[in-house]
PDB file of C-alpha atoms in Angstrom:
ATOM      1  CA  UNK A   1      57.089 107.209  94.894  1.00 60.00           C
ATOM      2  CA  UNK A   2      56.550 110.475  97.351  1.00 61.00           C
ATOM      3  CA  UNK A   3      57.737 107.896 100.721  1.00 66.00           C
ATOM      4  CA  UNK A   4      60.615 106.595  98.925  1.00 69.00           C
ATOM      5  CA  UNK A   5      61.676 109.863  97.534  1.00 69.00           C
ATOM      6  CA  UNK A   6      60.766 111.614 100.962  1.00 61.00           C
ATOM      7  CA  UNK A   7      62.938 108.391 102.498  1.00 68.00           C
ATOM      8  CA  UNK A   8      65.767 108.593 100.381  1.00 72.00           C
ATOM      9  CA  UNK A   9      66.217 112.424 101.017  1.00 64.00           C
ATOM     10  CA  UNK A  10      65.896 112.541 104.900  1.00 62.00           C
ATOM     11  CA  UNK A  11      67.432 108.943 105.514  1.00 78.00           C
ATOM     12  CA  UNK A  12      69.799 108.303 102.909  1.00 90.00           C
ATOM     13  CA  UNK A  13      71.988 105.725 104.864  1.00 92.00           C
ATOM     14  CA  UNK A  14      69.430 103.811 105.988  1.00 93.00           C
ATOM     15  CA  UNK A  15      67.568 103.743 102.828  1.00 91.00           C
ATOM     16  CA  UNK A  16      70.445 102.662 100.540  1.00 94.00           C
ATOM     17  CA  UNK A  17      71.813 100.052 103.176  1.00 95.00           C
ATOM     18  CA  UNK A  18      68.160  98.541 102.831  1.00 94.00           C
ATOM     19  CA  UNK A  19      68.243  98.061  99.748  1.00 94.00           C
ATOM     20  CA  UNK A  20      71.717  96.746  99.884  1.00 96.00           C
ATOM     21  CA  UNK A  21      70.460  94.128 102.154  1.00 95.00           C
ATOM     22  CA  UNK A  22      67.954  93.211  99.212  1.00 95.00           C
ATOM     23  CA  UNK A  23      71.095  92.349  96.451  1.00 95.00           C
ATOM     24  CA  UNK A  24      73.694  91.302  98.685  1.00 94.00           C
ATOM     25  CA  UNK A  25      73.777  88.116  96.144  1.00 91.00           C
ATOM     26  CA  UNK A  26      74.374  90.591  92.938  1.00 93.00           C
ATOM     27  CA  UNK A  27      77.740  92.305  92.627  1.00 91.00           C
ATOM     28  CA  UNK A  28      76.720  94.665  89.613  1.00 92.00           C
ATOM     29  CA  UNK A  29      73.239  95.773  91.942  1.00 94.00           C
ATOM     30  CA  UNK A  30      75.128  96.381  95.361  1.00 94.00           C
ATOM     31  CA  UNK A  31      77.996  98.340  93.183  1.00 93.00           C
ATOM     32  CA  UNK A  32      75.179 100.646  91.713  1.00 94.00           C
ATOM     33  CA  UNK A  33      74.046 101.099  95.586  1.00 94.00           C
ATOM     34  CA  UNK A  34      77.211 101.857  97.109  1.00 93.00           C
ATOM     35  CA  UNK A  35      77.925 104.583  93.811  1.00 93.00           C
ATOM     36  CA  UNK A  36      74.774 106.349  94.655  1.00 93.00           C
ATOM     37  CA  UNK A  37      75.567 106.343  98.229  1.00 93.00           C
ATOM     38  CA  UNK A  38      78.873 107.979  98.016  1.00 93.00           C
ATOM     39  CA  UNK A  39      77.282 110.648  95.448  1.00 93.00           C
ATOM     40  CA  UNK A  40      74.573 111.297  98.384  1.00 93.00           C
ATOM     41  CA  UNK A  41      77.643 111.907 101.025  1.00 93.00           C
ATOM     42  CA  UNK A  42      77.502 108.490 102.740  1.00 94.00           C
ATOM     43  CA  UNK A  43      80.436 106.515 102.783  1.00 94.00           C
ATOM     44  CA  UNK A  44      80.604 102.927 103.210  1.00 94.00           C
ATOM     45  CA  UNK A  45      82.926 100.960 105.553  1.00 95.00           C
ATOM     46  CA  UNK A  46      84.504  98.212 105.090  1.00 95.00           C
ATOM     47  CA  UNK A  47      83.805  94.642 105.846  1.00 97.00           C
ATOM     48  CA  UNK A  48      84.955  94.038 109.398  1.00 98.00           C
ATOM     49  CA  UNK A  49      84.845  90.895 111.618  1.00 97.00           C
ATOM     50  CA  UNK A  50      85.075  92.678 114.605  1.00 98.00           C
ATOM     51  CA  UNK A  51      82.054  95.585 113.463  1.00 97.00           C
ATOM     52  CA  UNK A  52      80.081  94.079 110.866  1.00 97.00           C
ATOM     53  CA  UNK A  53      76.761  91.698 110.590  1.00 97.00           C
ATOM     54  CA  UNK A  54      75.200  89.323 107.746  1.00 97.00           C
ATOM     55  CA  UNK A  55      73.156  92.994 106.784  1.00 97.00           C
ATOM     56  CA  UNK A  56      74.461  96.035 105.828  1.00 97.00           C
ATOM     57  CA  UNK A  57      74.290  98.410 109.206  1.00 96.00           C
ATOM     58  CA  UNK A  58      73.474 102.101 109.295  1.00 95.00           C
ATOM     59  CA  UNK A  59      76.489 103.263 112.458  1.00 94.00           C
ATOM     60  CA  UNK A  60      75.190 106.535 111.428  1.00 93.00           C
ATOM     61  CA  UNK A  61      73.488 108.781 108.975  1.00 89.00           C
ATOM     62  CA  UNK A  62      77.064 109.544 107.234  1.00 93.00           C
ATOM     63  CA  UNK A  63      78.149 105.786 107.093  1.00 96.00           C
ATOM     64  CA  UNK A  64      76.974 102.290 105.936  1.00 96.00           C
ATOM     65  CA  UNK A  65      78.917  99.202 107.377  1.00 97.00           C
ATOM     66  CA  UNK A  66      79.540  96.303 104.791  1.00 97.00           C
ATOM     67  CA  UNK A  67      77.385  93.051 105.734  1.00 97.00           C
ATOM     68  CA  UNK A  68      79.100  90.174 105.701  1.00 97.00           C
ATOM     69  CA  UNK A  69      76.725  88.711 103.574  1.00 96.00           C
ATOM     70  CA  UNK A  70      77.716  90.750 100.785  1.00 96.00           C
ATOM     71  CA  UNK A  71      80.488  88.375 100.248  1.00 96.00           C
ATOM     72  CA  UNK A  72      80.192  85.420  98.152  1.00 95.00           C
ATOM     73  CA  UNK A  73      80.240  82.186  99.231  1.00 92.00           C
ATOM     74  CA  UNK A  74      80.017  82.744 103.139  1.00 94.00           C
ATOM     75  CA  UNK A  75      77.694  81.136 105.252  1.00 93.00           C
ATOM     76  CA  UNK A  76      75.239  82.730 107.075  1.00 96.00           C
ATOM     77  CA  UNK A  77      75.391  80.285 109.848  1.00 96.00           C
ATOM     78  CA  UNK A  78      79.535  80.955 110.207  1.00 96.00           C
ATOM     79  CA  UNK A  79      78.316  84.354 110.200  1.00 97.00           C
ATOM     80  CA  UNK A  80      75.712  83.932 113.458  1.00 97.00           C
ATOM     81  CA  UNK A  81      78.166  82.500 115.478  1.00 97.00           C
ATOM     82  CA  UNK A  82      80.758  85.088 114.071  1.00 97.00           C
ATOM     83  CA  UNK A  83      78.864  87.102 115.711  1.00 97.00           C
ATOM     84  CA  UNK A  84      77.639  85.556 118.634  1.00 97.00           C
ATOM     85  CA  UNK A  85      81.621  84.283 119.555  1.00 97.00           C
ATOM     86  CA  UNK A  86      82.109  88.348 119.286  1.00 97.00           C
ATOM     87  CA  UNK A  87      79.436  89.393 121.581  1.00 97.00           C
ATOM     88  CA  UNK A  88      80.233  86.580 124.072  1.00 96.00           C
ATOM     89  CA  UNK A  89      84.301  86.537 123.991  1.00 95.00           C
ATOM     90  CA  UNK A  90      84.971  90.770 122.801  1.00 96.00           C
ATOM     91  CA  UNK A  91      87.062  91.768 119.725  1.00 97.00           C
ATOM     92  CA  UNK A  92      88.977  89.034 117.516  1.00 97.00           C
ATOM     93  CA  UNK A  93      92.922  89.802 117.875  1.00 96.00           C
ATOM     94  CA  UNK A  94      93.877  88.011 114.512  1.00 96.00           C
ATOM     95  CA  UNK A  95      93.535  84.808 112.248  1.00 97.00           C
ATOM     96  CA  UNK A  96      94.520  82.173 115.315  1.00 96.00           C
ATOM     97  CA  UNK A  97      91.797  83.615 117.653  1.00 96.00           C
ATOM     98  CA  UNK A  98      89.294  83.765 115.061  1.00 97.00           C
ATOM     99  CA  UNK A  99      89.767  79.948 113.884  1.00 96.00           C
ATOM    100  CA  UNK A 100      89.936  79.272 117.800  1.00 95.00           C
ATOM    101  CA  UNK A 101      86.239  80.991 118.372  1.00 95.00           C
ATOM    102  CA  UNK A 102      84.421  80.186 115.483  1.00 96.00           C
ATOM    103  CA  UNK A 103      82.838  77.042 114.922  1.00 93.00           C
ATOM    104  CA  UNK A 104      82.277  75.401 111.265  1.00 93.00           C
ATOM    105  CA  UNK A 105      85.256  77.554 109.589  1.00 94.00           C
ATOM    106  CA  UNK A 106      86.505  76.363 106.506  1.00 95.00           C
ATOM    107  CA  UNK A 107      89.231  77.036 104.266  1.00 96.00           C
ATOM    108  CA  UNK A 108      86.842  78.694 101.516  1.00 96.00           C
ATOM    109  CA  UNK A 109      84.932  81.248 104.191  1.00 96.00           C
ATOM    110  CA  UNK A 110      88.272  82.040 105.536  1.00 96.00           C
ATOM    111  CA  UNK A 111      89.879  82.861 102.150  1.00 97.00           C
ATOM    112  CA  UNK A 112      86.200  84.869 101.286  1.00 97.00           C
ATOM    113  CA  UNK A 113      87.034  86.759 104.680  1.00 98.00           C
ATOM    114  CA  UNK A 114      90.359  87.901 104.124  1.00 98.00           C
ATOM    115  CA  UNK A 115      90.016  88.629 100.290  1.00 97.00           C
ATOM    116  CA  UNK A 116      87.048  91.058 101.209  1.00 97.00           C
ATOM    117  CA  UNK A 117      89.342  92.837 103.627  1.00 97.00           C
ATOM    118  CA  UNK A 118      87.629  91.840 106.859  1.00 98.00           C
ATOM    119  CA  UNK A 119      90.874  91.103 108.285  1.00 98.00           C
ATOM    120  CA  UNK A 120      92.034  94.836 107.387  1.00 97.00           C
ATOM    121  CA  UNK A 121      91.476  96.386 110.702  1.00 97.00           C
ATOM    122  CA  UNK A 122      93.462  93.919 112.651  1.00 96.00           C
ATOM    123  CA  UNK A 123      96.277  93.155 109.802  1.00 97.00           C
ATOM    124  CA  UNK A 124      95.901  95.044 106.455  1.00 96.00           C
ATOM    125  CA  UNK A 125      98.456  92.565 105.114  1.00 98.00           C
ATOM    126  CA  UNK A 126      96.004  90.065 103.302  1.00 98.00           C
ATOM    127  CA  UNK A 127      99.279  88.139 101.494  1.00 98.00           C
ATOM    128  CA  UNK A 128     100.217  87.019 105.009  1.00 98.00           C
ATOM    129  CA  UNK A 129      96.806  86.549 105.908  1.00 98.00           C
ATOM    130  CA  UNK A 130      95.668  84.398 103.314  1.00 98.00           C
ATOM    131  CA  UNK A 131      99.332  82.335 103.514  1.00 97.00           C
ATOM    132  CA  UNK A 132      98.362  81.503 107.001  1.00 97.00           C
ATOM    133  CA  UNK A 133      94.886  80.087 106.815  1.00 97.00           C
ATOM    134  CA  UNK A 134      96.170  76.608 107.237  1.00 97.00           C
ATOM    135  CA  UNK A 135      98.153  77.532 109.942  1.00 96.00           C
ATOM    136  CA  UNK A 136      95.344  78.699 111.653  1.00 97.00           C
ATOM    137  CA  UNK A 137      92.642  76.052 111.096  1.00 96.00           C
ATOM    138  CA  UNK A 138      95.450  74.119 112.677  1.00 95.00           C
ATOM    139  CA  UNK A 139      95.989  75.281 115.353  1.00 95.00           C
ATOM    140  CA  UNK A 140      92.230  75.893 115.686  1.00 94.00           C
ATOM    141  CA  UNK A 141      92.008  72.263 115.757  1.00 92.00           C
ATOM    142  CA  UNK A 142      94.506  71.142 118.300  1.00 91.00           C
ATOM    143  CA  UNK A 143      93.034  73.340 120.467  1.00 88.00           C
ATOM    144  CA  UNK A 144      89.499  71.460 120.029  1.00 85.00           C
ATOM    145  CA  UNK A 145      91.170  68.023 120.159  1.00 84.00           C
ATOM    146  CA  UNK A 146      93.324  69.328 123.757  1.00 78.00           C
ATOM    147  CA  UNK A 147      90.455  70.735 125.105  1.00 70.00           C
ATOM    148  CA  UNK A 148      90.031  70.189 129.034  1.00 55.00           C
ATOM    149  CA  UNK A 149      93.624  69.799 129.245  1.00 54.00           C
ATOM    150  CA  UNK A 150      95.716  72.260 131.032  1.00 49.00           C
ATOM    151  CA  UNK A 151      99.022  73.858 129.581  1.00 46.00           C
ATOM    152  CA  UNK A 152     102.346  74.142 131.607  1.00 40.00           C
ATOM    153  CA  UNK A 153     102.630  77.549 130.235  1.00 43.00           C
ATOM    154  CA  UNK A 154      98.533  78.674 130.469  1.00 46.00           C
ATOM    155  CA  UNK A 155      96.934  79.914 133.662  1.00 51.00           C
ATOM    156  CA  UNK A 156      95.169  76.896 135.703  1.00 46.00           C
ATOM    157  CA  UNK A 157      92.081  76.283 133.812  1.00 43.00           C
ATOM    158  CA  UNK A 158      92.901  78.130 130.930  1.00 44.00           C
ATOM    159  CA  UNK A 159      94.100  76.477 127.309  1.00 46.00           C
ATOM    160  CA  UNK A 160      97.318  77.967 125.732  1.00 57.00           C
ATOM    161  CA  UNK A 161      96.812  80.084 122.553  1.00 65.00           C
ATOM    162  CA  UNK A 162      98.396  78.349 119.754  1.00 75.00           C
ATOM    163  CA  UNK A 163     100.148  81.302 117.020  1.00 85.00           C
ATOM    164  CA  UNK A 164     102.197  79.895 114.502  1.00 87.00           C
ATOM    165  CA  UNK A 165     103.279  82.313 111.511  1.00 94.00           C
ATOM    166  CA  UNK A 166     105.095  81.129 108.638  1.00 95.00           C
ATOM    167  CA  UNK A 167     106.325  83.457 106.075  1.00 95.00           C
ATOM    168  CA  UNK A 168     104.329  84.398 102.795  1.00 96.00           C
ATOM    169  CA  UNK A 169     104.346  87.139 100.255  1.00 96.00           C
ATOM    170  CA  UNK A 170     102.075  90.798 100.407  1.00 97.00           C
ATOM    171  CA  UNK A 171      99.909  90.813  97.777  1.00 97.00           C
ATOM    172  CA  UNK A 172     100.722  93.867  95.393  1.00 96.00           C
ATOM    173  CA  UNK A 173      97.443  96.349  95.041  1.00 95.00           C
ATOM    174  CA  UNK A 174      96.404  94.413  91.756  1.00 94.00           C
ATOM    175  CA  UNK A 175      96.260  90.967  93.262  1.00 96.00           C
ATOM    176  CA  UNK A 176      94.694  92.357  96.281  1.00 96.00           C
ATOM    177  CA  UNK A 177      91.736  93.947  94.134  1.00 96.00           C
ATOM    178  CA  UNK A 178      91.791  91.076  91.959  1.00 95.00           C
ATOM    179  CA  UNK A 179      90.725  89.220  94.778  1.00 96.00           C
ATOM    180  CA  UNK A 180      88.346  91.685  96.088  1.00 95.00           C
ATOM    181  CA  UNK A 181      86.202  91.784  92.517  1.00 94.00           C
ATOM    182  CA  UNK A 182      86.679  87.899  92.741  1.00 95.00           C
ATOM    183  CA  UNK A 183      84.708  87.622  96.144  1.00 95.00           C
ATOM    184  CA  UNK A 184      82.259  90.801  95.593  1.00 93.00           C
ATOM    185  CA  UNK A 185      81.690  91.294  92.375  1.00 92.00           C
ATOM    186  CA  UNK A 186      83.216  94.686  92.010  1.00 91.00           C
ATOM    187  CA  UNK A 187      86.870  96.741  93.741  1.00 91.00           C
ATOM    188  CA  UNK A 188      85.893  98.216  97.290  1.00 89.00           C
ATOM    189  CA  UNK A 189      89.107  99.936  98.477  1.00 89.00           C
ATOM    190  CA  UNK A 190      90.394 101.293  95.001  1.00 86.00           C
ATOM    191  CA  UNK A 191      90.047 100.936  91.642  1.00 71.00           C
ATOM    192  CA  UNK A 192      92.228  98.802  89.202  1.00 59.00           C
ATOM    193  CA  UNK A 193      93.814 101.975  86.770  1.00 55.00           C
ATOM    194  CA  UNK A 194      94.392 104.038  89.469  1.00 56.00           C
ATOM    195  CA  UNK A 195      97.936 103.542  89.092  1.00 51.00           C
ATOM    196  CA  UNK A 196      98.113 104.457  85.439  1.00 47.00           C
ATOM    197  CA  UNK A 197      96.008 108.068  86.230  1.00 46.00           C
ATOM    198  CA  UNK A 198      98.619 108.772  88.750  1.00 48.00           C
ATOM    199  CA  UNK A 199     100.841 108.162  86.205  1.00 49.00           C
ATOM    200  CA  UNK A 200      99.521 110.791  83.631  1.00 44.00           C
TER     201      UNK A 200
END
């Protein structure tokens, strides 16, 4: 009881993000986590395909990173080479490049992404996001069936980026943490009667 106490006091970020990493399958347990981490002056980032891992991450003493594997239904292999298509090929620029670098995407981890606000650093508009997930797995895949041929428009050796937006509707702040509670088991960027105590 003394080491955990003596942890939890002089490494608070590191402690709670452990035992984040020990419930990431339990909404109610990781919510309980991240309330006593904020009420110990650690904040938690969000879920972000360009920063985050399958664990929970400790950036610093002041700030726990979201693990991937906190949402539900992702794969921890889509995650690995998440990761690895990051570390190999820098920074995803959207929805199109992602689909394009990571292999064994579906439909479902994509939606999981996007509804967890992954995306949110590189377009904070999940609506358009999530209305373009076919559009992307698309184009993903004519880029895998083309591969090894060369564009007219590409550099010599290089394959053409395929972006094709079609138009779909922002989600309003209830839909949007809706869909959050949906895929984590609790809201992450707000809470759903915020409106109404503005209101009073």
């Amino acid at each position: 009881a003394y080491q955990t106490a003596y942890l939890k006091v002089h490494h608070t970020a590191s402690f709670i993000a452990a035992n984040l990493c020990m419930v990431m399958d339990d909404g109610d347990k990781m919510r309980l986590f991240i309330n006593d981490a904020a009420e110990n002056g650690v904040a938690l980032l969000m879920p972000d395909i360009n920063q985050s891992e399958w664990f929970f991450s400790v950036p610093d003493e002041h700030h726990i990173r979201f693990g991937l594997g906190g949402i539900k239904g992702v794969s921890r292999a889509v995650v690995d080479e998440l990761v690895k298509a990051r570390e190999e090929g820098g920074p995803f620029t959207d929805i199109f490049d992602f689909a394009a670098r990571v292999p064994g995407l579906n439909a479902k981890f994509f939606e999981g992404f996007i509804k967890a606000g992954a995306f949110d650093s590189i377009d904070p508009d999940r609506g358009k996001l999530f209305g373009n997930i076919g559009q992307a797995l698309g184009a993903a895949q004519s880029l895998k069936q083309n591969a090894g041929q060369d564009s007219l428009f590409a550099e010599p050796g290089q394959t053409e980026k395929i972006v094709s937006w079609v138009d779909a509707p922002s989600w309003s702040e209830r839909r949007k943490l809706a869909e959050e509670k949906s895929i984590l088991g609790f809201w992450l960027t707000g809470h759903m009667f915020d409106q109404y105590r503005e209101e009073l």
